[in-house]
PDB file of C-alpha atoms and ligand atoms in Angstrom:
ATOM      1  CA  UNK A 109       0.165   0.264  -0.238  1.00 94.00           C
ATOM      2  CA  UNK A 110       1.088   3.317  -0.669  1.00 97.00           C
ATOM      3  CA  UNK A 111       0.320   6.000   2.577  1.00 98.00           C
ATOM      4  CA  UNK A 112       1.359   9.410   1.754  1.00 98.00           C
ATOM      5  CA  UNK A 113       1.131  11.759   4.585  1.00 98.00           C
ATOM      6  CA  UNK A 114       0.738  15.251   5.190  1.00 98.00           C
ATOM      7  CA  UNK A 115       2.905  16.035   1.918  1.00 98.00           C
ATOM      8  CA  UNK A 116       4.500  19.486   2.118  1.00 98.00           C
ATOM      9  CA  UNK A 117       6.247  20.383  -1.507  1.00 97.00           C
ATOM     10  CA  UNK A 118       6.885  22.840  -3.728  1.00 96.00           C
ATOM     11  CA  UNK A 119      10.062  24.599  -6.172  1.00 96.00           C
ATOM     12  CA  UNK A 120      11.853  26.982  -5.080  1.00 92.00           C
ATOM     13  CA  UNK A 121      10.489  30.042  -2.665  1.00 91.00           C
ATOM     14  CA  UNK A 122       6.487  28.585  -3.965  1.00 95.00           C
ATOM     15  CA  UNK A 123       4.757  25.742  -1.679  1.00 96.00           C
ATOM     16  CA  UNK A 124       2.804  24.129  -3.845  1.00 97.00           C
ATOM     17  CA  UNK A 125       0.911  21.073  -1.606  1.00 98.00           C
ATOM     18  CA  UNK A 126       0.410  21.634   1.482  1.00 97.00           C
ATOM     19  CA  UNK A 127      -0.679  18.807   4.141  1.00 97.00           C
ATOM     20  CA  UNK A 128      -1.559  16.006   1.387  1.00 98.00           C
ATOM     21  CA  UNK A 129      -2.583  12.825   2.943  1.00 98.00           C
ATOM     22  CA  UNK A 130      -3.757  10.038   0.385  1.00 98.00           C
ATOM     23  CA  UNK A 131      -3.819   6.195   0.362  1.00 98.00           C
ATOM     24  CA  UNK A 132      -3.555   3.610  -2.475  1.00 98.00           C
ATOM     25  CA  UNK A 133      -3.779  -0.517  -2.072  1.00 97.00           C
ATOM     26  CA  UNK A 134      -3.427  -3.121  -3.751  1.00 95.00           C
ATOM     27  CA  UNK A 135      -6.179  -3.848  -6.586  1.00 96.00           C
ATOM     28  CA  UNK A 136      -7.627  -0.253  -6.181  1.00 97.00           C
ATOM     29  CA  UNK A 137      -7.894   2.602  -9.197  1.00 98.00           C
ATOM     30  CA  UNK A 138      -7.363   5.875  -6.838  1.00 98.00           C
ATOM     31  CA  UNK A 139      -7.827   8.978  -9.131  1.00 98.00           C
ATOM     32  CA  UNK A 140      -6.520  12.192  -7.606  1.00 98.00           C
ATOM     33  CA  UNK A 141      -8.701  15.610  -9.737  1.00 98.00           C
ATOM     34  CA  UNK A 142      -8.513  18.782 -10.485  1.00 97.00           C
ATOM     35  CA  UNK A 143      -8.361  21.997 -12.355  1.00 96.00           C
ATOM     36  CA  UNK A 144      -5.280  23.047 -14.527  1.00 95.00           C
ATOM     37  CA  UNK A 145      -2.518  23.750 -12.052  1.00 96.00           C
ATOM     38  CA  UNK A 146      -4.056  22.439  -8.427  1.00 97.00           C
ATOM     39  CA  UNK A 147      -0.682  20.414  -7.550  1.00 97.00           C
ATOM     40  CA  UNK A 148      -1.525  17.018  -9.622  1.00 98.00           C
ATOM     41  CA  UNK A 149       1.736  15.936 -11.427  1.00 98.00           C
ATOM     42  CA  UNK A 150       3.290  17.777  -8.589  1.00 98.00           C
ATOM     43  CA  UNK A 151       2.185  15.115  -6.272  1.00 98.00           C
ATOM     44  CA  UNK A 152       3.219  12.545  -8.722  1.00 98.00           C
ATOM     45  CA  UNK A 153       6.713  13.421  -8.796  1.00 97.00           C
ATOM     46  CA  UNK A 154       7.050  14.102  -5.164  1.00 97.00           C
ATOM     47  CA  UNK A 155       5.358   9.899  -4.674  1.00 97.00           C
ATOM     48  CA  UNK A 156       7.966   8.748  -7.614  1.00 96.00           C
ATOM     49  CA  UNK A 157      10.874  11.380  -5.918  1.00 95.00           C
ATOM     50  CA  UNK A 158      11.267  13.439  -8.508  1.00 95.00           C
ATOM     51  CA  UNK A 159      11.001  16.486  -6.677  1.00 95.00           C
ATOM     52  CA  UNK A 160      12.507  17.042  -2.814  1.00 92.00           C
ATOM     53  CA  UNK A 161       9.197  17.014  -0.380  1.00 95.00           C
ATOM     54  CA  UNK A 162       9.704  19.503   2.692  1.00 96.00           C
ATOM     55  CA  UNK A 163       7.651  18.101   4.814  1.00 97.00           C
ATOM     56  CA  UNK A 164       5.833  14.766   5.559  1.00 97.00           C
ATOM     57  CA  UNK A 165       6.474  11.220   4.330  1.00 97.00           C
ATOM     58  CA  UNK A 166       5.980   8.825   1.212  1.00 97.00           C
ATOM     59  CA  UNK A 167       6.043   5.239   2.427  1.00 97.00           C
ATOM     60  CA  UNK A 168       5.107   2.625   0.339  1.00 96.00           C
ATOM     61  CA  UNK A 169       4.205  -1.092   1.595  1.00 93.00           C
ATOM     62  CA  UNK A 170       5.257   0.180   5.288  1.00 93.00           C
ATOM     63  CA  UNK A 171       8.725   1.498   4.370  1.00 94.00           C
ATOM     64  CA  UNK A 172       9.350   4.810   4.763  1.00 96.00           C
ATOM     65  CA  UNK A 173      10.704   6.164   1.182  1.00 96.00           C
ATOM     66  CA  UNK A 174      10.698  10.023   1.913  1.00 96.00           C
ATOM     67  CA  UNK A 175      14.447  10.326   1.846  1.00 94.00           C
ATOM     68  CA  UNK A 176      14.907   8.109  -1.245  1.00 95.00           C
ATOM     69  CA  UNK A 177      15.822   8.850  -4.845  1.00 93.00           C
ATOM     70  CA  UNK A 178      13.443   7.836  -7.813  1.00 92.00           C
ATOM     71  CA  UNK A 179      15.530   4.707  -8.688  1.00 90.00           C
ATOM     72  CA  UNK A 180      15.971   2.986  -5.856  1.00 91.00           C
ATOM     73  CA  UNK A 181      11.735   4.005  -5.270  1.00 93.00           C
ATOM     74  CA  UNK A 182      11.655   2.894  -8.915  1.00 91.00           C
ATOM     75  CA  UNK A 183      13.200  -1.091  -7.587  1.00 90.00           C
ATOM     76  CA  UNK A 184      11.405  -0.765  -4.379  1.00 91.00           C
ATOM     77  CA  UNK A 185       8.046  -1.187  -7.285  1.00 93.00           C
ATOM     78  CA  UNK A 186       7.312   2.196  -8.110  1.00 95.00           C
ATOM     79  CA  UNK A 187       6.491   2.396 -12.005  1.00 94.00           C
ATOM     80  CA  UNK A 188       5.862   5.673 -13.739  1.00 95.00           C
ATOM     81  CA  UNK A 189       3.905   6.964 -16.710  1.00 96.00           C
ATOM     82  CA  UNK A 190       4.790  11.209 -16.658  1.00 96.00           C
ATOM     83  CA  UNK A 191       2.547  13.311 -17.634  1.00 96.00           C
ATOM     84  CA  UNK A 192       3.596  14.297 -21.730  1.00 94.00           C
ATOM     85  CA  UNK A 193       4.876  10.399 -21.583  1.00 94.00           C
ATOM     86  CA  UNK A 194       9.059  12.244 -22.017  1.00 95.00           C
ATOM     87  CA  UNK A 195      10.014   8.920 -24.603  1.00 95.00           C
ATOM     88  CA  UNK A 196      13.840   9.222 -25.225  1.00 95.00           C
ATOM     89  CA  UNK A 197      13.068  10.341 -29.079  1.00 96.00           C
ATOM     90  CA  UNK A 198      16.637   8.806 -30.034  1.00 96.00           C
ATOM     91  CA  UNK A 199      15.937   5.768 -28.517  1.00 96.00           C
ATOM     92  CA  UNK A 200      14.713   2.823 -29.753  1.00 96.00           C
ATOM     93  CA  UNK A 201      11.421   1.632 -28.969  1.00 96.00           C
ATOM     94  CA  UNK A 202      13.299  -1.357 -27.905  1.00 94.00           C
ATOM     95  CA  UNK A 203      16.091   0.310 -26.158  1.00 93.00           C
ATOM     96  CA  UNK A 204      13.013   2.943 -24.391  1.00 95.00           C
ATOM     97  CA  UNK A 205      11.254  -0.275 -23.053  1.00 94.00           C
ATOM     98  CA  UNK A 206      14.793  -1.472 -21.547  1.00 91.00           C
ATOM     99  CA  UNK A 207      15.297   1.526 -19.690  1.00 89.00           C
ATOM    100  CA  UNK A 208      12.368   0.868 -17.519  1.00 88.00           C
ATOM    101  CA  UNK A 209      13.985  -2.657 -17.066  1.00 86.00           C
ATOM    102  CA  UNK A 210      16.600  -1.446 -15.657  1.00 82.00           C
ATOM    103  CA  UNK A 211      14.448  -0.221 -13.263  1.00 81.00           C
ATOM    104  CA  UNK A 212      13.768  -3.779 -11.815  1.00 78.00           C
ATOM    105  CA  UNK A 213      15.032  -5.049  -9.098  1.00 74.00           C
ATOM    106  CA  UNK A 214      18.049  -7.659  -9.668  1.00 69.00           C
ATOM    107  CA  UNK A 215      15.691 -10.776  -8.448  1.00 68.00           C
ATOM    108  CA  UNK A 216      12.673  -9.708 -11.027  1.00 64.00           C
ATOM    109  CA  UNK A 217      15.172  -8.291 -14.043  1.00 64.00           C
ATOM    110  CA  UNK A 218      15.289 -11.897 -14.761  1.00 63.00           C
ATOM    111  CA  UNK A 219      18.059 -11.951 -17.821  1.00 64.00           C
ATOM    112  CA  UNK A 220      19.816  -9.107 -19.115  1.00 66.00           C
ATOM    113  CA  UNK A 221      18.327  -6.996 -21.988  1.00 73.00           C
ATOM    114  CA  UNK A 222      15.384  -9.434 -22.930  1.00 77.00           C
ATOM    115  CA  UNK A 223      11.430  -7.451 -22.177  1.00 81.00           C
ATOM    116  CA  UNK A 224       8.957  -9.357 -19.693  1.00 79.00           C
ATOM    117  CA  UNK A 225       6.724 -10.464 -21.895  1.00 83.00           C
ATOM    118  CA  UNK A 226       3.947  -9.476 -19.343  1.00 81.00           C
ATOM    119  CA  UNK A 227       5.113  -5.112 -20.091  1.00 82.00           C
ATOM    120  CA  UNK A 228       4.324  -5.771 -23.884  1.00 87.00           C
ATOM    121  CA  UNK A 229       1.544  -8.398 -23.886  1.00 88.00           C
ATOM    122  CA  UNK A 230      -0.973  -5.977 -23.944  1.00 90.00           C
ATOM    123  CA  UNK A 231       1.081  -3.848 -25.878  1.00 92.00           C
ATOM    124  CA  UNK A 232       1.258  -6.079 -29.305  1.00 90.00           C
ATOM    125  CA  UNK A 233       1.784  -3.270 -31.386  1.00 91.00           C
ATOM    126  CA  UNK A 234       5.086  -2.700 -29.516  1.00 94.00           C
ATOM    127  CA  UNK A 235       7.511  -5.948 -30.674  1.00 93.00           C
ATOM    128  CA  UNK A 236       6.452  -4.354 -34.825  1.00 94.00           C
ATOM    129  CA  UNK A 237       8.416  -1.194 -34.024  1.00 96.00           C
ATOM    130  CA  UNK A 238      10.989  -1.888 -31.653  1.00 95.00           C
ATOM    131  CA  UNK A 239      13.744  -0.994 -34.200  1.00 96.00           C
ATOM    132  CA  UNK A 240      11.704   2.419 -34.865  1.00 97.00           C
ATOM    133  CA  UNK A 241      12.958   5.581 -32.809  1.00 97.00           C
ATOM    134  CA  UNK A 242      10.212   6.751 -30.137  1.00 97.00           C
ATOM    135  CA  UNK A 243      10.248  10.333 -31.462  1.00 96.00           C
ATOM    136  CA  UNK A 244       8.782   8.647 -34.740  1.00 96.00           C
ATOM    137  CA  UNK A 245       5.986   7.445 -33.289  1.00 95.00           C
ATOM    138  CA  UNK A 246       2.204   8.715 -32.930  1.00 93.00           C
ATOM    139  CA  UNK A 247       1.485   9.967 -29.477  1.00 93.00           C
ATOM    140  CA  UNK A 248      -0.982   7.108 -28.924  1.00 93.00           C
ATOM    141  CA  UNK A 249       1.931   4.440 -29.524  1.00 94.00           C
ATOM    142  CA  UNK A 250       4.195   6.909 -27.448  1.00 95.00           C
ATOM    143  CA  UNK A 251       1.500   6.357 -24.729  1.00 95.00           C
ATOM    144  CA  UNK A 252       1.571   2.469 -25.050  1.00 95.00           C
ATOM    145  CA  UNK A 253       5.397   2.942 -25.042  1.00 96.00           C
ATOM    146  CA  UNK A 254       5.575   4.848 -22.055  1.00 96.00           C
ATOM    147  CA  UNK A 255       3.012   1.962 -20.291  1.00 95.00           C
ATOM    148  CA  UNK A 256       5.525  -0.485 -21.592  1.00 95.00           C
ATOM    149  CA  UNK A 257       8.395   1.327 -20.309  1.00 95.00           C
ATOM    150  CA  UNK A 258       6.743   1.319 -16.230  1.00 95.00           C
ATOM    151  CA  UNK A 259       5.656  -2.226 -16.596  1.00 94.00           C
ATOM    152  CA  UNK A 260       8.878  -3.590 -17.708  1.00 91.00           C
ATOM    153  CA  UNK A 261       9.942  -3.451 -13.985  1.00 88.00           C
ATOM    154  CA  UNK A 262       7.099  -5.194 -13.161  1.00 90.00           C
ATOM    155  CA  UNK A 263       6.273  -2.686 -10.677  1.00 93.00           C
ATOM    156  CA  UNK A 264       3.828  -3.211  -7.771  1.00 94.00           C
ATOM    157  CA  UNK A 265       2.255   0.307  -7.775  1.00 97.00           C
ATOM    158  CA  UNK A 266       1.696   1.884 -11.303  1.00 97.00           C
ATOM    159  CA  UNK A 267       1.524   6.015 -10.932  1.00 97.00           C
ATOM    160  CA  UNK A 268      -0.288   7.216 -14.287  1.00 98.00           C
ATOM    161  CA  UNK A 269      -0.622  11.206 -14.600  1.00 98.00           C
ATOM    162  CA  UNK A 270      -2.966  11.681 -17.648  1.00 97.00           C
ATOM    163  CA  UNK A 271      -2.276   8.439 -19.910  1.00 95.00           C
ATOM    164  CA  UNK A 272      -5.381   9.798 -22.570  1.00 94.00           C
ATOM    165  CA  UNK A 273      -4.159  13.280 -23.162  1.00 94.00           C
ATOM    166  CA  UNK A 274      -4.070  14.304 -26.326  1.00 90.00           C
ATOM    167  CA  UNK A 275      -4.230  10.470 -27.915  1.00 91.00           C
ATOM    168  CA  UNK A 276      -7.472   9.349 -29.861  1.00 91.00           C
ATOM    169  CA  UNK A 277     -10.013   7.249 -29.389  1.00 92.00           C
ATOM    170  CA  UNK A 278      -8.901   3.600 -30.138  1.00 91.00           C
ATOM    171  CA  UNK A 279      -6.127   3.978 -27.420  1.00 91.00           C
ATOM    172  CA  UNK A 280      -7.765   5.397 -24.804  1.00 94.00           C
ATOM    173  CA  UNK A 281     -10.077   2.467 -25.400  1.00 94.00           C
ATOM    174  CA  UNK A 282      -7.062   0.018 -25.046  1.00 92.00           C
ATOM    175  CA  UNK A 283      -5.576   1.917 -21.956  1.00 94.00           C
ATOM    176  CA  UNK A 284      -8.950   1.463 -20.193  1.00 96.00           C
ATOM    177  CA  UNK A 285      -8.952  -2.306 -21.203  1.00 95.00           C
ATOM    178  CA  UNK A 286      -4.593  -2.250 -19.825  1.00 94.00           C
ATOM    179  CA  UNK A 287      -5.675  -0.324 -17.141  1.00 96.00           C
ATOM    180  CA  UNK A 288      -8.391  -2.738 -16.071  1.00 96.00           C
ATOM    181  CA  UNK A 289      -6.784  -6.008 -16.252  1.00 94.00           C
ATOM    182  CA  UNK A 290      -4.039  -4.495 -14.265  1.00 94.00           C
ATOM    183  CA  UNK A 291      -6.511  -3.657 -11.650  1.00 95.00           C
ATOM    184  CA  UNK A 292      -8.320  -6.939 -12.275  1.00 94.00           C
ATOM    185  CA  UNK A 293      -4.903  -9.177 -10.812  1.00 91.00           C
ATOM    186  CA  UNK A 294      -5.316  -7.583  -7.706  1.00 94.00           C
ATOM    187  CA  UNK A 295      -1.580  -7.079  -7.079  1.00 94.00           C
ATOM    188  CA  UNK A 296      -0.743  -3.562  -8.183  1.00 96.00           C
ATOM    189  CA  UNK A 297      -2.010  -0.431  -7.057  1.00 97.00           C
ATOM    190  CA  UNK A 298      -2.835   2.144  -9.254  1.00 98.00           C
ATOM    191  CA  UNK A 299      -2.753   5.965  -8.915  1.00 98.00           C
ATOM    192  CA  UNK A 300      -4.431   7.809 -11.829  1.00 98.00           C
ATOM    193  CA  UNK A 301      -4.946  11.736 -12.712  1.00 98.00           C
ATOM    194  CA  UNK A 302      -6.798  12.280 -15.751  1.00 96.00           C
ATOM    195  CA  UNK A 303      -9.509  14.942 -16.996  1.00 93.00           C
ATOM    196  CA  UNK A 304     -11.645  12.543 -18.232  1.00 94.00           C
ATOM    197  CA  UNK A 305     -14.373  12.008 -16.286  1.00 95.00           C
ATOM    198  CA  UNK A 306     -16.152   9.398 -18.168  1.00 95.00           C
ATOM    199  CA  UNK A 307     -12.587   7.932 -18.082  1.00 96.00           C
ATOM    200  CA  UNK A 308     -12.282   7.729 -14.476  1.00 97.00           C
ATOM    201  CA  UNK A 309     -15.026   7.231 -13.236  1.00 96.00           C
ATOM    202  CA  UNK A 310     -15.476   3.877 -15.772  1.00 96.00           C
ATOM    203  CA  UNK A 311     -11.792   2.339 -13.796  1.00 97.00           C
ATOM    204  CA  UNK A 312     -12.206   4.291 -10.462  1.00 97.00           C
ATOM    205  CA  UNK A 313     -13.163   2.727  -6.970  1.00 97.00           C
ATOM    206  CA  UNK A 314     -12.304   5.961  -4.989  1.00 98.00           C
ATOM    207  CA  UNK A 315     -10.894   9.393  -5.506  1.00 98.00           C
ATOM    208  CA  UNK A 316      -9.161  12.459  -4.344  1.00 98.00           C
ATOM    209  CA  UNK A 317      -9.705  15.986  -5.350  1.00 98.00           C
ATOM    210  CA  UNK A 318      -7.199  18.487  -4.797  1.00 98.00           C
ATOM    211  CA  UNK A 319      -7.623  22.174  -4.983  1.00 96.00           C
ATOM    212  CA  UNK A 320      -4.994  24.186  -4.512  1.00 94.00           C
ATOM    213  CA  UNK A 321      -2.611  21.817  -3.705  1.00 95.00           C
ATOM    214  CA  UNK A 322      -4.653  20.512  -0.895  1.00 97.00           C
ATOM    215  CA  UNK A 323      -6.879  17.188  -0.345  1.00 98.00           C
ATOM    216  CA  UNK A 324     -10.641  19.289  -0.970  1.00 97.00           C
ATOM    217  CA  UNK A 325     -12.738  16.421  -1.338  1.00 98.00           C
ATOM    218  CA  UNK A 326     -12.747  12.433  -1.134  1.00 98.00           C
ATOM    219  CA  UNK A 327     -15.154   9.620  -1.962  1.00 98.00           C
ATOM    220  CA  UNK A 328     -16.706   6.953  -3.856  1.00 97.00           C
ATOM    221  CA  UNK A 329     -18.122   7.133  -7.658  1.00 94.00           C
ATOM    222  CA  UNK A 330     -21.041   7.109  -5.697  1.00 94.00           C
ATOM    223  CA  UNK A 331     -20.660   9.869  -3.415  1.00 96.00           C
ATOM    224  CA  UNK A 332     -18.850  11.764  -6.861  1.00 95.00           C
ATOM    225  CA  UNK A 333     -22.081  13.794  -6.675  1.00 94.00           C
ATOM    226  CA  UNK A 334     -22.963  16.315  -9.614  1.00 94.00           C
ATOM    227  CA  UNK A 335     -22.208  19.054  -7.018  1.00 95.00           C
ATOM    228  CA  UNK A 336     -18.823  17.785  -6.156  1.00 95.00           C
ATOM    229  CA  UNK A 337     -17.965  18.227  -9.823  1.00 95.00           C
ATOM    230  CA  UNK A 338     -19.635  21.134 -10.012  1.00 95.00           C
ATOM    231  CA  UNK A 339     -17.986  22.576  -7.317  1.00 95.00           C
ATOM    232  CA  UNK A 340     -14.209  21.963  -7.778  1.00 96.00           C
ATOM    233  CA  UNK A 341     -14.205  19.748 -11.384  1.00 95.00           C
ATOM    234  CA  UNK A 342     -16.107  22.404 -14.025  1.00 90.00           C
ATOM    235  CA  UNK A 343     -13.682  25.309 -15.665  1.00 81.00           C
TER     236      UNK A 343
HETATM  237  N1  ADP B 149       8.818  23.043 -12.518  1.00 93.04           N
HETATM  238  C1  ADP B 149       8.127  24.079 -12.164  1.00 93.04           C
HETATM  239  N2  ADP B 149       8.708  24.722 -11.692  1.00 93.04           N
HETATM  240  C2  ADP B 149       7.826  25.970 -11.021  1.00 93.04           C
HETATM  241  N3  ADP B 149       6.283  25.694 -10.789  1.00 93.04           N
HETATM  242  C3  ADP B 149       6.146  24.972 -11.366  1.00 93.04           C
HETATM  243  C4  ADP B 149       6.581  24.239 -11.722  1.00 93.04           C
HETATM  244  N4  ADP B 149       5.740  22.865 -12.334  1.00 93.04           N
HETATM  245  C5  ADP B 149       4.736  23.507 -11.871  1.00 93.04           C
HETATM  246  N5  ADP B 149       4.736  24.672 -11.570  1.00 93.04           N
HETATM  247  C6  ADP B 149       3.587  24.853 -10.463  1.00 93.04           C
HETATM  248  O1  ADP B 149       2.771  24.117  -9.924  1.00 93.04           O
HETATM  249  C7  ADP B 149       1.640  24.445  -9.277  1.00 93.04           C
HETATM  250  C8  ADP B 149       0.638  22.920 -10.081  1.00 93.04           C
HETATM  251  O2  ADP B 149       1.741  22.222 -11.093  1.00 93.04           O
HETATM  252  P1  ADP B 149       1.181  20.888 -11.417  1.00 93.04           P
HETATM  253  O3  ADP B 149       1.686  19.965 -10.422  1.00 93.04           O
HETATM  254  O4  ADP B 149       1.975  20.892 -13.057  1.00 93.04           O
HETATM  255  O5  ADP B 149      -0.324  20.910 -11.861  1.00 93.04           O
HETATM  256  P2  ADP B 149      -1.223  20.545 -12.689  1.00 93.04           P
HETATM  257  O6  ADP B 149      -0.782  18.901 -12.610  1.00 93.04           O
HETATM  258  O7  ADP B 149      -2.146  20.017 -11.500  1.00 93.04           O
HETATM  259  O8  ADP B 149      -2.231  20.937 -13.673  1.00 93.04           O
HETATM  260  C9  ADP B 149       1.524  25.586 -10.819  1.00 93.04           C
HETATM  261  O9  ADP B 149       0.992  26.654 -10.393  1.00 93.04           O
HETATM  262  C10 ADP B 149       2.745  25.422 -11.949  1.00 93.04           C
HETATM  263  O10 ADP B 149       2.635  26.415 -12.737  1.00 93.04           O
HETATM  264 MG1   MG B 150      -0.551  17.759 -14.534  1.00 93.04          MG
END
């Protein structure tokens, strides 16, 4: 289980997140919602260790990871699909996935340079494109690649930051199915940031809403009423 407690983080002098606490259990999809600029990506980066927190803790399976570097968090089982995908454009599709594999702990890495079949089984289009450069892929293909890169380390916690942003509907459907199948295995915890309410409602178990860097609301799908949506999410 991921447990974030009383987290405070920001950039330079400015504090973006204040007193943020949340939990994500295995087998659940927890969605982090909120208007643009409220701090969703900042929270994802803080959990992954890409941003130093000023106060509070990030613990995973009972281990306090707050002071650990991103690489060590990845080895502890965290996988990250960043907003905007951050594919290495000059590297091939295969090399991009290998980068994810290197994040895996030795006992789960298997043979060197062999991508675990599970990582790509959900994206049959990728092996056909192994030799192509990441930068030459379409947005949707890059998103699938970013997923495969994250899955290569066989994570037990997946942080997904706007995986459907700017991609075509057919690939959004694929991504929904991938999230559902990962959830169905019951072993993986998923923290999902996504703007599309239809999408989060179709996969989410529990919802947190960020406003001005603080958790303003939390609840189940049934509790996510039109009033709540209007108050915190409608632009
Ligand atoms: N690298 C950065 N340096 C300074 N400020 C940043 C940086 N990244 C984001 N911010 C600011 O932090 C706030 C939260 O941004 P972000 O976490 O990206 O929001 P969200 O993902 O919810 O849209 C915004 O006001 C944004 O301008
Ligand atoms: Mg963001």
